[in-house]
């Protein structure tokens, strides 16, 4: 049986909490309704989202994080057994549960494959599989899942971030390597994407993910601003190219643009480019993301707030 709806009003999330919904108000409203036991607003939300695959992936993965989602997705499937939307939401929720140790990974994998068969054009169930393999699977399973996502949506934003993060962890004990495959992959993906694609920011993401790995292995200091990781010639070129792309192509409507903005602002802070960081913080507003402010092992919200205050002169 699904859980009973909570008594009273849905509790508002703390203003200082990270909200995975970012600035998607429709998503936040549907999530609140689901928390009250009403799955119909989620049904309507996903129907409206259609084949905007990056937005669909963002919305499904955010909804899937809630502890009650799997139960209500099953309730939805009982009412509409042929619903691809209900199947993908259940699969994503089972992936989230498996990542928390609350579900058997193989069961989540099977749900992702079943949902993918129901919707042959939709990369979202395979995004769920990629999230699972990125955390729990071997390298070949990660690459295979990524290629399956990419076959359905070549420029899938979240999928590219997941693969870069996993690639960055390879050969962690070998130390800094300017030719590391995470850099190569990110550069290739940015070059082959359309000119207006936000994958142009992927080399910055790769740089931050490598810092996370190198600092965790003891090759970089725990304070990224004290590291030379962002000040070398190659790093400066990557940061400049990404910032210039943002100035020309800023995508105000992309559902995950705030993820990119947080990575880019973090890079500009670490590079010591305060004015450029300030412009990015203005765009971020009240929508920080835990990564990369938590890297390598820090409390992300105070780090974000201190960096923002310094850049904006409000500290």
Short mmCIF file of N, CA and C in Angstrom, two decimals, residues 3 63-71 97 100:
data_model
loop_
_atom_site.label_atom_id
_atom_site.label_comp_id
_atom_site.label_asym_id
_atom_site.label_seq_id
_atom_site.Cartn_x
_atom_site.Cartn_y
_atom_site.Cartn_z
N UNK A 3 2.04 5.06 1.03
CA UNK A 3 2.01 5.70 2.34
C UNK A 3 0.84 6.67 2.42
N UNK A 63 11.86 14.07 -8.82
CA UNK A 63 10.71 13.41 -8.19
C UNK A 63 11.12 12.08 -7.57
N UNK A 64 12.02 11.37 -8.23
CA UNK A 64 12.42 10.04 -7.77
C UNK A 64 13.16 10.07 -6.44
N UNK A 65 13.72 11.21 -6.06
CA UNK A 65 14.50 11.28 -4.83
C UNK A 65 13.63 11.18 -3.58
N UNK A 66 12.34 11.47 -3.71
CA UNK A 66 11.47 11.47 -2.53
C UNK A 66 11.17 10.04 -2.07
N UNK A 67 11.13 9.83 -0.78
CA UNK A 67 10.97 8.48 -0.23
C UNK A 67 9.63 7.85 -0.58
N UNK A 68 8.62 8.66 -0.84
CA UNK A 68 7.28 8.15 -1.10
C UNK A 68 7.00 7.90 -2.58
N UNK A 69 7.93 8.26 -3.48
CA UNK A 69 7.62 8.24 -4.90
C UNK A 69 7.37 6.84 -5.44
N UNK A 70 8.17 5.87 -5.02
CA UNK A 70 8.00 4.52 -5.56
C UNK A 70 6.59 3.99 -5.26
N UNK A 71 6.11 4.22 -4.05
CA UNK A 71 4.79 3.70 -3.68
C UNK A 71 3.70 4.35 -4.52
N UNK A 97 16.24 4.48 -4.62
CA UNK A 97 16.21 3.61 -3.44
C UNK A 97 17.43 2.68 -3.41
N UNK A 100 20.40 4.35 -2.14
CA UNK A 100 20.36 4.53 -0.68
C UNK A 100 20.42 3.20 0.06
#
